[in-house]
mmCIF file of C-alpha atoms and ligand atoms in Angstrom:
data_model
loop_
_atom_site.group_PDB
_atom_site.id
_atom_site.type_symbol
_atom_site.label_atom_id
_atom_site.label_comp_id
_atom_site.label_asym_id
_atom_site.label_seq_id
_atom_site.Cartn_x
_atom_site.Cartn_y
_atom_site.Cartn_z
ATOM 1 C CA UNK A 1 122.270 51.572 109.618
ATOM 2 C CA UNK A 2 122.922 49.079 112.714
ATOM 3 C CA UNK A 3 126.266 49.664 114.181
ATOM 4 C CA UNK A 4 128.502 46.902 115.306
ATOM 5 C CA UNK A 5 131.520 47.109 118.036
ATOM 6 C CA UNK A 6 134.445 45.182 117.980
ATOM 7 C CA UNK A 7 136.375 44.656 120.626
ATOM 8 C CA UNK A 8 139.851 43.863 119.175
ATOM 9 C CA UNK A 9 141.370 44.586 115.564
ATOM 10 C CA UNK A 10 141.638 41.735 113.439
ATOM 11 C CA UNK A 11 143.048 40.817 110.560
ATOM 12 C CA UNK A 12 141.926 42.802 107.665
ATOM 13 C CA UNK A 13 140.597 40.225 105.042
ATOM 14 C CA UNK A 14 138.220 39.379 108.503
ATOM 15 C CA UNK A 15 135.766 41.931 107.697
ATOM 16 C CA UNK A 16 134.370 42.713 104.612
ATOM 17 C CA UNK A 17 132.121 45.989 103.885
ATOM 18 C CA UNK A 18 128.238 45.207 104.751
ATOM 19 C CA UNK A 19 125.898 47.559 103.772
ATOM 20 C CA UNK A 20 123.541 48.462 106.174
ATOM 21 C CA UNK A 21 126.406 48.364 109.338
ATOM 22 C CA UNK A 22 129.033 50.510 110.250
ATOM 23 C CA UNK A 23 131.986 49.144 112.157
ATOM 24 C CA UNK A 24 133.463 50.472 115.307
ATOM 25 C CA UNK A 25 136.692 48.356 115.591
ATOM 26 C CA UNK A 26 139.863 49.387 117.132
ATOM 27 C CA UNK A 27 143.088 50.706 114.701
ATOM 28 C CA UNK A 28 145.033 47.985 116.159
ATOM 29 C CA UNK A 29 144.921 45.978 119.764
ATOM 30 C CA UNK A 30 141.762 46.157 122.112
ATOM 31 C CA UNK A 31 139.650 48.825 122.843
ATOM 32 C CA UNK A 32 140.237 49.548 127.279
ATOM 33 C CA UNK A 33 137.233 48.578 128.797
ATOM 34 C CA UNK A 34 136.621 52.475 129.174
ATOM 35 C CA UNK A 35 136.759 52.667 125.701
ATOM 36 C CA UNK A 36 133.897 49.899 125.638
ATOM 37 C CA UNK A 37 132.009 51.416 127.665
ATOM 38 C CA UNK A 38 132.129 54.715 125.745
ATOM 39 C CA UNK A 39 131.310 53.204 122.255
ATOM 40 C CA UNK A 40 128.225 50.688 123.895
ATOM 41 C CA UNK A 41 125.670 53.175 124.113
ATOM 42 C CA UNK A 42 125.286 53.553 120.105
ATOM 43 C CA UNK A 43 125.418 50.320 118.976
ATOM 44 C CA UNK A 44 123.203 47.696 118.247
ATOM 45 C CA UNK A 45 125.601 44.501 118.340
ATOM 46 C CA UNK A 46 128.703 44.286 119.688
ATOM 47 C CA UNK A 47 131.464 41.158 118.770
ATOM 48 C CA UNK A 48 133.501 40.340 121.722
ATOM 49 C CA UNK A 49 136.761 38.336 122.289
ATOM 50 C CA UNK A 50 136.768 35.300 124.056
ATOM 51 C CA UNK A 51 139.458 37.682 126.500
ATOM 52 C CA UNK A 52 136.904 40.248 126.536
ATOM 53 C CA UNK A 53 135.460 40.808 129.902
ATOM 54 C CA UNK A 54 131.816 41.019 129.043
ATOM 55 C CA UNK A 55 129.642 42.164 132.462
ATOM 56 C CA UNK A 56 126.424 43.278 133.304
ATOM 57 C CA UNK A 57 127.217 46.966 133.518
ATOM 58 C CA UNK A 58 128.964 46.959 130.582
ATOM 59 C CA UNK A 59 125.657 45.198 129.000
ATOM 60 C CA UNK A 60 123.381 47.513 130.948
ATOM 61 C CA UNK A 61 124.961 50.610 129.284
ATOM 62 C CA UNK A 62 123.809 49.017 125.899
ATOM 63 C CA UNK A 63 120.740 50.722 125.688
ATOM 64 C CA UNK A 64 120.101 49.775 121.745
ATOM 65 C CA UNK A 65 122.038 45.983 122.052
ATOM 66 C CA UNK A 66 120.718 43.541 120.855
ATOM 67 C CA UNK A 67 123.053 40.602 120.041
ATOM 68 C CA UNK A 68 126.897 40.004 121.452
ATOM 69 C CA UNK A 69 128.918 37.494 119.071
ATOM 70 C CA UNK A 70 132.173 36.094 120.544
ATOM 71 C CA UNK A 71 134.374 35.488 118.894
ATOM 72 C CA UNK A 72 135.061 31.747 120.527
ATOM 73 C CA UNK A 73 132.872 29.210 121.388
ATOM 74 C CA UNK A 74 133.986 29.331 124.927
ATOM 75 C CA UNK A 75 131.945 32.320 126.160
ATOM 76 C CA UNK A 76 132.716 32.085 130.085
ATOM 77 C CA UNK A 77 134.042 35.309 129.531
ATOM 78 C CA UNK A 78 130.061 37.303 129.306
ATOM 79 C CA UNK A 79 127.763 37.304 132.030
ATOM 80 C CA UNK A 80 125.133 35.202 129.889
ATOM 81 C CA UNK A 81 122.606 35.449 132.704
ATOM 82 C CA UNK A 82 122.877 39.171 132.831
ATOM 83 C CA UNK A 83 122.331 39.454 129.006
ATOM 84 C CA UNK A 84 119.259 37.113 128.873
ATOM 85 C CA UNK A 85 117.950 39.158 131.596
ATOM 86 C CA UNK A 86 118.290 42.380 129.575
ATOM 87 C CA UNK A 87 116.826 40.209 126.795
ATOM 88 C CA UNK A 88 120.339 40.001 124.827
ATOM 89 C CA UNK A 89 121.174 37.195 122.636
ATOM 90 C CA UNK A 90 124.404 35.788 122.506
ATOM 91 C CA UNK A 91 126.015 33.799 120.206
ATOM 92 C CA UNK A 92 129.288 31.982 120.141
ATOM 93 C CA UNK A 93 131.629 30.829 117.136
ATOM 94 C CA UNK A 94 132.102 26.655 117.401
ATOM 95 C CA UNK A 95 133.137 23.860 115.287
ATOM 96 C CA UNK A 96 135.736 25.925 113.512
ATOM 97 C CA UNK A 97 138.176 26.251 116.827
ATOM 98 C CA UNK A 98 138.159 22.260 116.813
ATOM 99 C CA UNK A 99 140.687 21.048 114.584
ATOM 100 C CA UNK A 100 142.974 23.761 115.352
ATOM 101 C CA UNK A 101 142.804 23.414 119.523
ATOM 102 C CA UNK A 102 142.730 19.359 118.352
ATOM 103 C CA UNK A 103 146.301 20.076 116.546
ATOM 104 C CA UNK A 104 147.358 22.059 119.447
ATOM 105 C CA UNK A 105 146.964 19.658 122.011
ATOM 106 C CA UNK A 106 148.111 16.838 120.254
ATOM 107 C CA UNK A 107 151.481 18.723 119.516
ATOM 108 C CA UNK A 108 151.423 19.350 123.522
ATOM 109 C CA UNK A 109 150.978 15.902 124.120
ATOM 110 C CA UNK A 110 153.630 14.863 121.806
ATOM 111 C CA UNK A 111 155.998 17.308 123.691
ATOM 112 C CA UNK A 112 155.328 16.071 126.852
ATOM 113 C CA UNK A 113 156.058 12.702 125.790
ATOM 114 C CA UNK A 114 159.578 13.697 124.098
ATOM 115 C CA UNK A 115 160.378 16.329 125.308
ATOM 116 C CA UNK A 116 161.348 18.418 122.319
ATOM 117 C CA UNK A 117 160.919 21.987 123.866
ATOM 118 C CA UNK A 118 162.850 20.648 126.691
ATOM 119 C CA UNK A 119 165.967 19.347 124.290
ATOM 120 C CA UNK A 120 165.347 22.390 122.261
ATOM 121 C CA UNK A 121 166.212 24.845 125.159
ATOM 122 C CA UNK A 122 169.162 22.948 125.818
ATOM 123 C CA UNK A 123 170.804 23.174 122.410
ATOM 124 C CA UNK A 124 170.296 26.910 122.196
ATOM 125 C CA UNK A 125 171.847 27.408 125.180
ATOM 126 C CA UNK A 126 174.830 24.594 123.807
ATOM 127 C CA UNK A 127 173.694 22.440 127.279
ATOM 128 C CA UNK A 128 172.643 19.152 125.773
ATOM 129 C CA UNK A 129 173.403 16.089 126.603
ATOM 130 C CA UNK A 130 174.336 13.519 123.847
ATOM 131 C CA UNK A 131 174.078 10.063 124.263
ATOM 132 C CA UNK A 132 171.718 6.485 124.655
ATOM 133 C CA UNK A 133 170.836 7.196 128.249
ATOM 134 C CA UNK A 134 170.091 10.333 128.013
ATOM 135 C CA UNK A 135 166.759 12.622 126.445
ATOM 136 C CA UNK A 136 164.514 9.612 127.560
ATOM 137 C CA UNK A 137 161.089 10.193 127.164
ATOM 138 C CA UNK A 138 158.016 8.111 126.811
ATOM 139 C CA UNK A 139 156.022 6.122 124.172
ATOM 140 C CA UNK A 140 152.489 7.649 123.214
ATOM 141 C CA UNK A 141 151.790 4.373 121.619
ATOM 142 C CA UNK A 142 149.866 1.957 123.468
ATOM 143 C CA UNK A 143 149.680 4.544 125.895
ATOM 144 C CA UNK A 144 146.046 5.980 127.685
ATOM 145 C CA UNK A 145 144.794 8.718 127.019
ATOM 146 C CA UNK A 146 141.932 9.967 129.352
ATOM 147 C CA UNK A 147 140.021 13.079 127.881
ATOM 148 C CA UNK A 148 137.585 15.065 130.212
ATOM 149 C CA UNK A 149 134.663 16.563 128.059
ATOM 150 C CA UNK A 150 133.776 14.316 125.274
ATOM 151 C CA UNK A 151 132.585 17.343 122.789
ATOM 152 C CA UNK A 152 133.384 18.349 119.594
ATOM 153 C CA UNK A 153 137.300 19.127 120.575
ATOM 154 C CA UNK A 154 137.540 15.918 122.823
ATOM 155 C CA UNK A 155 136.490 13.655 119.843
ATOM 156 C CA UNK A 156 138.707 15.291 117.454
ATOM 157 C CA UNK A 157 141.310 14.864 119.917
ATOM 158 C CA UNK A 158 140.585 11.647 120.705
ATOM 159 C CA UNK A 159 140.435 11.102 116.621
ATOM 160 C CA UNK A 160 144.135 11.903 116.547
ATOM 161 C CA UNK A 161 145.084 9.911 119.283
ATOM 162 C CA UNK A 162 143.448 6.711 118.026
ATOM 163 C CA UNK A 163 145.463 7.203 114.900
ATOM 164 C CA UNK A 164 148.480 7.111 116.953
ATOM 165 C CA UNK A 165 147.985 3.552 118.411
ATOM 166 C CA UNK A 166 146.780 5.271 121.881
ATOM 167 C CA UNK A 167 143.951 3.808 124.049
ATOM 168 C CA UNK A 168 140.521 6.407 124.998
ATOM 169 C CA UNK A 169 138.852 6.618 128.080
ATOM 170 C CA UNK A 170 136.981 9.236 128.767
ATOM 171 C CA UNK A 171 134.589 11.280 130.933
ATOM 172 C CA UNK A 172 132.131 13.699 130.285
ATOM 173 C CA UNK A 173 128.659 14.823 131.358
ATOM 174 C CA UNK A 174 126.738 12.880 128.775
ATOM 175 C CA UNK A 175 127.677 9.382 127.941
ATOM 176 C CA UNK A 176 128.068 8.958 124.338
ATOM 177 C CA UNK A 177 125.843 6.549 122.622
ATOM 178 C CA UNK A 178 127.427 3.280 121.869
ATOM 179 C CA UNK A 179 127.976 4.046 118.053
ATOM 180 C CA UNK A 180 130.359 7.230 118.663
ATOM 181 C CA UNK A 181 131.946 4.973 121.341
ATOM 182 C CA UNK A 182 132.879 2.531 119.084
ATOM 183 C CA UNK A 183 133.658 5.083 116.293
ATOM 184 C CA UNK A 184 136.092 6.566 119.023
ATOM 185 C CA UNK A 185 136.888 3.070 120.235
ATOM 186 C CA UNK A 186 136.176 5.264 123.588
ATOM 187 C CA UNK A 187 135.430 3.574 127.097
ATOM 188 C CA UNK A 188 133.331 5.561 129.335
ATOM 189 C CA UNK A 189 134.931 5.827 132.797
ATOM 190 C CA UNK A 190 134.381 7.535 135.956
ATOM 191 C CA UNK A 191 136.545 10.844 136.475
ATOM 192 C CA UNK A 192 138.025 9.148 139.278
ATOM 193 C CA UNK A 193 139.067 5.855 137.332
ATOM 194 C CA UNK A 194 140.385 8.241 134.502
ATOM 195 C CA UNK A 195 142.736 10.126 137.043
ATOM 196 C CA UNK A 196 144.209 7.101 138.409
ATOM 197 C CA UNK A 197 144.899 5.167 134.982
ATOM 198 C CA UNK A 198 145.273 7.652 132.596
ATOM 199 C CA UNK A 199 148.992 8.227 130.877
ATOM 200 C CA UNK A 200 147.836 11.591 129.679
ATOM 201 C CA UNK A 201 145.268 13.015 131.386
ATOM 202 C CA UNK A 202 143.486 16.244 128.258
ATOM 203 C CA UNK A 203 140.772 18.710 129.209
ATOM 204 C CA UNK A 204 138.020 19.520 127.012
ATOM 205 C CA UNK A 205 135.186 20.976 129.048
ATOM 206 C CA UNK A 206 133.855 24.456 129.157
ATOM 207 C CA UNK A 207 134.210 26.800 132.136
ATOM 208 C CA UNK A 208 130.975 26.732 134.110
ATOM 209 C CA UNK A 209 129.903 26.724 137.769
ATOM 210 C CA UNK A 210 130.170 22.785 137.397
ATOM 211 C CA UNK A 211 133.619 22.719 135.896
ATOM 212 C CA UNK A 212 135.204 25.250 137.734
ATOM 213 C CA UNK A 213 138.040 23.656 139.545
ATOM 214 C CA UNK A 214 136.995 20.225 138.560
ATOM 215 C CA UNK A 215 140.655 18.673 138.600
ATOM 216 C CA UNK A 216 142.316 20.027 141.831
ATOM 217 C CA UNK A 217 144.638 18.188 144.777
ATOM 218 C CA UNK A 218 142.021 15.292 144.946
ATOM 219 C CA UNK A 219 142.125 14.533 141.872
ATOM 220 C CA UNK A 220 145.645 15.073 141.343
ATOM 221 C CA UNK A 221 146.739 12.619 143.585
ATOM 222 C CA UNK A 222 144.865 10.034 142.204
ATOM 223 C CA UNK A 223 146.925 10.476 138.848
ATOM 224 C CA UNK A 224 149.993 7.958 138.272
ATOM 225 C CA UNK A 225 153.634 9.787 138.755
ATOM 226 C CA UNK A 226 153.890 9.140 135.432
ATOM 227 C CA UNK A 227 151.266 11.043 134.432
ATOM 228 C CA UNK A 228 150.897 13.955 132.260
ATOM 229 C CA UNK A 229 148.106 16.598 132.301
ATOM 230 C CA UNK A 230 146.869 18.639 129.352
ATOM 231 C CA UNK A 231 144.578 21.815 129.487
ATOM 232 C CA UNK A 232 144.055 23.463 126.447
ATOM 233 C CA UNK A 233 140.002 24.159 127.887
ATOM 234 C CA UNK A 234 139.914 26.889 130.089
ATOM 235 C CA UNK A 235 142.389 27.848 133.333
ATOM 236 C CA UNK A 236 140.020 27.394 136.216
ATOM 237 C CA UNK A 237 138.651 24.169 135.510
ATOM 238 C CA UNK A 238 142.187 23.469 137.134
ATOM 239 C CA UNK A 239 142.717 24.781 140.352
ATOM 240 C CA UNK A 240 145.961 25.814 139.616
ATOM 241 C CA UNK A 241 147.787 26.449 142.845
ATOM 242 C CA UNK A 242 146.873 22.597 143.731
ATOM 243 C CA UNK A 243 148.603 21.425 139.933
ATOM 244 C CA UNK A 244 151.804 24.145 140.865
ATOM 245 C CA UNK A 245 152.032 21.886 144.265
ATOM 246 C CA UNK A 246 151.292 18.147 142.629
ATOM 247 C CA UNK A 247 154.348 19.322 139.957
ATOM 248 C CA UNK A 248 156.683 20.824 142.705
ATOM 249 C CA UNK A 249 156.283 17.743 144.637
ATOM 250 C CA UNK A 250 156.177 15.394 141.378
ATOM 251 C CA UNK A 251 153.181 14.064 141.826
ATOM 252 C CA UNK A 252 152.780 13.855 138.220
ATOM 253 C CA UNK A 253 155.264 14.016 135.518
ATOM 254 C CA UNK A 254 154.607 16.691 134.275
ATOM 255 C CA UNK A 255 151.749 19.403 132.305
ATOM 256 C CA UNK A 256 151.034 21.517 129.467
ATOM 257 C CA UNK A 257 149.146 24.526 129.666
ATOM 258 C CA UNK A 258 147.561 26.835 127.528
ATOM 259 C CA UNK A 259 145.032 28.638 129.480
ATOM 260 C CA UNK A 260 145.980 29.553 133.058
ATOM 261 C CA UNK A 261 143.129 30.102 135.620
ATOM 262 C CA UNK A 262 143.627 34.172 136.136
ATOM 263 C CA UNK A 263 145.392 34.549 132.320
ATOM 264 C CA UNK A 264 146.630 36.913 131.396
ATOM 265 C CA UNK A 265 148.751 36.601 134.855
ATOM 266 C CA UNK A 266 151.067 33.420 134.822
ATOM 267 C CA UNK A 267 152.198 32.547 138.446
ATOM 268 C CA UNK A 268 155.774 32.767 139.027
ATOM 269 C CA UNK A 269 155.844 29.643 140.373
ATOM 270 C CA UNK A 270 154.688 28.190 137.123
ATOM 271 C CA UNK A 271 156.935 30.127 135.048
ATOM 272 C CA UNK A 272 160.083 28.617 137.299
ATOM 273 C CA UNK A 273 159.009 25.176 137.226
ATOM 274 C CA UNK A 274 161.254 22.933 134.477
ATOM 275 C CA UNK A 275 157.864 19.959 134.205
ATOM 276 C CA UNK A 276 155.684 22.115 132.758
ATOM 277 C CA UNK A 277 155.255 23.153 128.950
ATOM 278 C CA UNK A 278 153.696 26.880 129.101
ATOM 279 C CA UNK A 279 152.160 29.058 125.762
ATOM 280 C CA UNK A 280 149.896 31.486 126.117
ATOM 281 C CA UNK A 281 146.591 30.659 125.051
ATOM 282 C CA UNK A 282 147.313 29.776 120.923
ATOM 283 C CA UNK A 283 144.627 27.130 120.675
ATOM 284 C CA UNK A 284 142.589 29.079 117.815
ATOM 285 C CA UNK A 285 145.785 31.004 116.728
ATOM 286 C CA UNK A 286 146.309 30.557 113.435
ATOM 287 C CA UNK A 287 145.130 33.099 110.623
ATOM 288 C CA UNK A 288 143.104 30.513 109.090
ATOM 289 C CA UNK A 289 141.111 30.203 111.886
ATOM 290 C CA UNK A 290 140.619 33.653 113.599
ATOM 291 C CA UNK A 291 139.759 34.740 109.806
ATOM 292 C CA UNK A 292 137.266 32.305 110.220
ATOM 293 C CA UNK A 293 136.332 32.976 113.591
ATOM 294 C CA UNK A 294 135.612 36.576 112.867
ATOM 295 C CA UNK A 295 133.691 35.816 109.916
ATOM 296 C CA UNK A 296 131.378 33.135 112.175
ATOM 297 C CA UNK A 297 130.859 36.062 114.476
ATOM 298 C CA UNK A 298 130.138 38.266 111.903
ATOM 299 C CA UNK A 299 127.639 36.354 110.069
ATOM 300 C CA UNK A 300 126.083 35.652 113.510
ATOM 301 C CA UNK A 301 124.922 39.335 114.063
ATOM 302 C CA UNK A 302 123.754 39.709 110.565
ATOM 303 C CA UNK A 303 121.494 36.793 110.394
ATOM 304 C CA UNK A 304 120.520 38.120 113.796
ATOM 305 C CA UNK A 305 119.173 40.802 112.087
ATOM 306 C CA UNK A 306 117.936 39.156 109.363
ATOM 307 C CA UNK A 307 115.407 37.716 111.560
ATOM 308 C CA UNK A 308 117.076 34.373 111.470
ATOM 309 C CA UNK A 309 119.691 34.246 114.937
ATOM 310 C CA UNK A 310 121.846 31.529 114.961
ATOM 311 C CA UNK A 311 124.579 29.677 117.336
ATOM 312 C CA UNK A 312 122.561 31.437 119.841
ATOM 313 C CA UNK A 313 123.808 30.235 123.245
ATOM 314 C CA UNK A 314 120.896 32.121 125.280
ATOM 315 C CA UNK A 315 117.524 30.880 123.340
HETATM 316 P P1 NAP B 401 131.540 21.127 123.385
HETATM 317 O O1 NAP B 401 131.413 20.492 122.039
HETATM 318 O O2 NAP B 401 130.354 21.783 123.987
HETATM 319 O O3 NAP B 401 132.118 20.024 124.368
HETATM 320 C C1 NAP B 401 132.221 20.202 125.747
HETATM 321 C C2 NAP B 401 132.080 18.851 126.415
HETATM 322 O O4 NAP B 401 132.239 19.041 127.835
HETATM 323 C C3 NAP B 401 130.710 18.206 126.206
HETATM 324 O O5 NAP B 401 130.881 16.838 125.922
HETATM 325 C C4 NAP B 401 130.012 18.401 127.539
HETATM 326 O O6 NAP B 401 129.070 17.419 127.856
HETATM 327 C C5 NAP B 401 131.195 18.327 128.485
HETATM 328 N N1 NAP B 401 130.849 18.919 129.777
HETATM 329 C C6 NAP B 401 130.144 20.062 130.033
HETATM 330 N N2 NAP B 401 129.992 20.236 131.353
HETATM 331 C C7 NAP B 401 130.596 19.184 131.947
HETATM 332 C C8 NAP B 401 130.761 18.794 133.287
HETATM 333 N N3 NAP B 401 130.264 19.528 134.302
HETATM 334 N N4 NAP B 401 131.447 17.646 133.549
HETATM 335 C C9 NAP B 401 131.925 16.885 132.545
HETATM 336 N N5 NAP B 401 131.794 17.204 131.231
HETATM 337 C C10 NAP B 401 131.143 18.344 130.940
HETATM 338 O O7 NAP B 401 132.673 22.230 123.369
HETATM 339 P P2 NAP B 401 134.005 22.261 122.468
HETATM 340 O O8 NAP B 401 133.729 22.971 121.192
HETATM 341 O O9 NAP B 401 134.586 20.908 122.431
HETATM 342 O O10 NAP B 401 134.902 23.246 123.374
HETATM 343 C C11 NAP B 401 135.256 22.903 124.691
HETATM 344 C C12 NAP B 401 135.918 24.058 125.399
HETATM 345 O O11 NAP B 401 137.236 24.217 124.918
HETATM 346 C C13 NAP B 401 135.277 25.434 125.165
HETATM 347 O O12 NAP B 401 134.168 25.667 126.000
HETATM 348 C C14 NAP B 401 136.414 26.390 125.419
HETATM 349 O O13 NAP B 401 136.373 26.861 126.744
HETATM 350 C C15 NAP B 401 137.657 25.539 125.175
HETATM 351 N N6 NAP B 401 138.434 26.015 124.015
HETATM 352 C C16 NAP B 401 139.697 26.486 124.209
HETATM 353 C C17 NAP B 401 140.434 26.923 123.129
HETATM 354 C C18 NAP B 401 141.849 27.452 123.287
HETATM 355 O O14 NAP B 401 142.233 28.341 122.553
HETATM 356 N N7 NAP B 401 142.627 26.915 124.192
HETATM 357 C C19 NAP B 401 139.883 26.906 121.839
HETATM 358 C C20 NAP B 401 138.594 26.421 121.688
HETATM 359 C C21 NAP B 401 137.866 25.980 122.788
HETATM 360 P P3 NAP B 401 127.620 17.329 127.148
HETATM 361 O O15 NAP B 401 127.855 16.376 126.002
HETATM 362 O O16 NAP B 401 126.706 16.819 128.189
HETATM 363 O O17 NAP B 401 127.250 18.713 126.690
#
């Protein structure tokens, strides 16, 4: 019998019965990161959260682990190095996060641009303002639309954004071959050409030593005042106290955020600002998808030990 921890309840049709594994999951919430550390010894596999904080002591006290699945296909969250040196395999849950973290930013984008959430507020609290010069937002078509990390969730991004009449440029680490550039109708640009002409400026990278504050004050000021920045990728591939500054001093038009660079903490200073659209991290939040999430993290450990690992991230 292998035993398998999971770091955070989900939702019941997630899991079904396996034979040959028994499930330590929490009733409901997370398991504390004492709680982790008590359960780790015994089990052979553990399934993490992309919120879980997965390090090298908590690895180390997994004397029988074998294989961490996270739930996510962002995985910035475990010390990968520290597992491959114990000689743990991790795996990581992609392609199904796309189309719902593609749906997410688009709706961000199309906020931005019209300012819904904005008008919204208002007529709860009875303050809006009625009339043909007021409400004015900005036209997404025709517009540019410069996505940073041209992966699976860029090009599903930029998929939606073609259909809206908008213009791609992107930037990424790999230049796409010319037949997924035309399929994208997507012009390969420096990052410092995308700052300056982008309209809407999306990021789509993971969080790596690279990344890590790859957009910060330079970059900013580059960007047009009319500019609006996305990140639905990770928090600190922003450094976010140089965005807070380039929005207090409107050196763009504005942002939408999903993932903040030391979430679950949201800086006041964000918070109190009135040009930028905050949720907290809902990319992959829909039941459809963290049903299928778990299930992709699931299946991962089993066909680990089936002999037959897969979306390993650490070959
Ligand atoms: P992906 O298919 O691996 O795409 C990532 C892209 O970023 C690739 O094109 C990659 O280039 C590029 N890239 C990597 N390092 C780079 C660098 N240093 N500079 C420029 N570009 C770089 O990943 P994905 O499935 O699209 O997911 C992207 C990220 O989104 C995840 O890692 C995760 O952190 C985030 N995410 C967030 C949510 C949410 O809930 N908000 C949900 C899902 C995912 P190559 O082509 O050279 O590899």
């Amino acid at each position: 019998m292998k035993r398998i921890l999971v770091a955070h309840a989900l939702f019941p049709e997630s899991f079904p019965t396996l034979k040959g594994f028994e499930i330590i999951k929490p009733q409901k919430g997370a398991f504390s990161s004492e709680e982790l550390m008590q359960h780790i010894p015994s089990c052979d596999a553990f399934i993490s959260m992309f919120n879980t904080p997965v390090s090298a002591h908590l690895l180390s006290l997994g004397k029988n682990l074998k294989v961490v699945s996270n739930v996510g296909v962002g995985y910035n969250n475990i010390d990968v190095d520290a597992a491959t040196r114990l000689g743990i395999t991790v795996c990581n849950t992609p392609d199904v996060v796309t189309e719902p973290t593609a749906e997410l930013t688009i709706a961000l984008l199309l906020d931005l641009a019209r300012g819904i959430t904005r008008s919204h507020v208002a007529m709860h609290q009875k303050q809006e303002k009625w009339g043909v010069l007021e409400n004015i937002g900005m036209d997404v078509y025709g517009k540019t639309l410069g996505i940073i990390g041209f992966g699976r969730i860029g090009k599903a991004v930029a998929k939606r954004a073609l259909a809206m009449g908008m213009r791609i440029v992107y930037y990424s680490r790999t230049k796409q071959a010319d037949a997924i550039e035309k399929e994208y109708q997507a012009t390969y640009v420096s990052l410092e050409q995308l700052m300056k002409t982008s309209d809407f400026i999306s990021l789509h990278t993971p969080l790596t030593s690279q990344t890590h504050h790859l957009i910060g004050k330079k970059e900013l000021e580059l960007c047009k005042p009319t500019a609006y920045l996305i990140n639905t990728a990770r928090g600190a591939v922003v450094h976010e106290e140089a965005l807070i500054e380039a929005l207090q001093q409107e050196m763009i038009a504005g942002a939408a955020l999903d993932v903040y660079e030391f979430e679950p903490q949201v800086s006041d200073s964000l918070r109190c600002l009135t040009n930028v659209l905050l949720v907290p991290h809902i990319g992959t939040a829909t039941r459809e998808t963290r049903n299928h999430m778990a299930a992709m993290a699931l299946q991962n450990v089993v066909e680990y030990f089936n002999g037959n690992p897969v979306r390993v991230v650490n070959p």
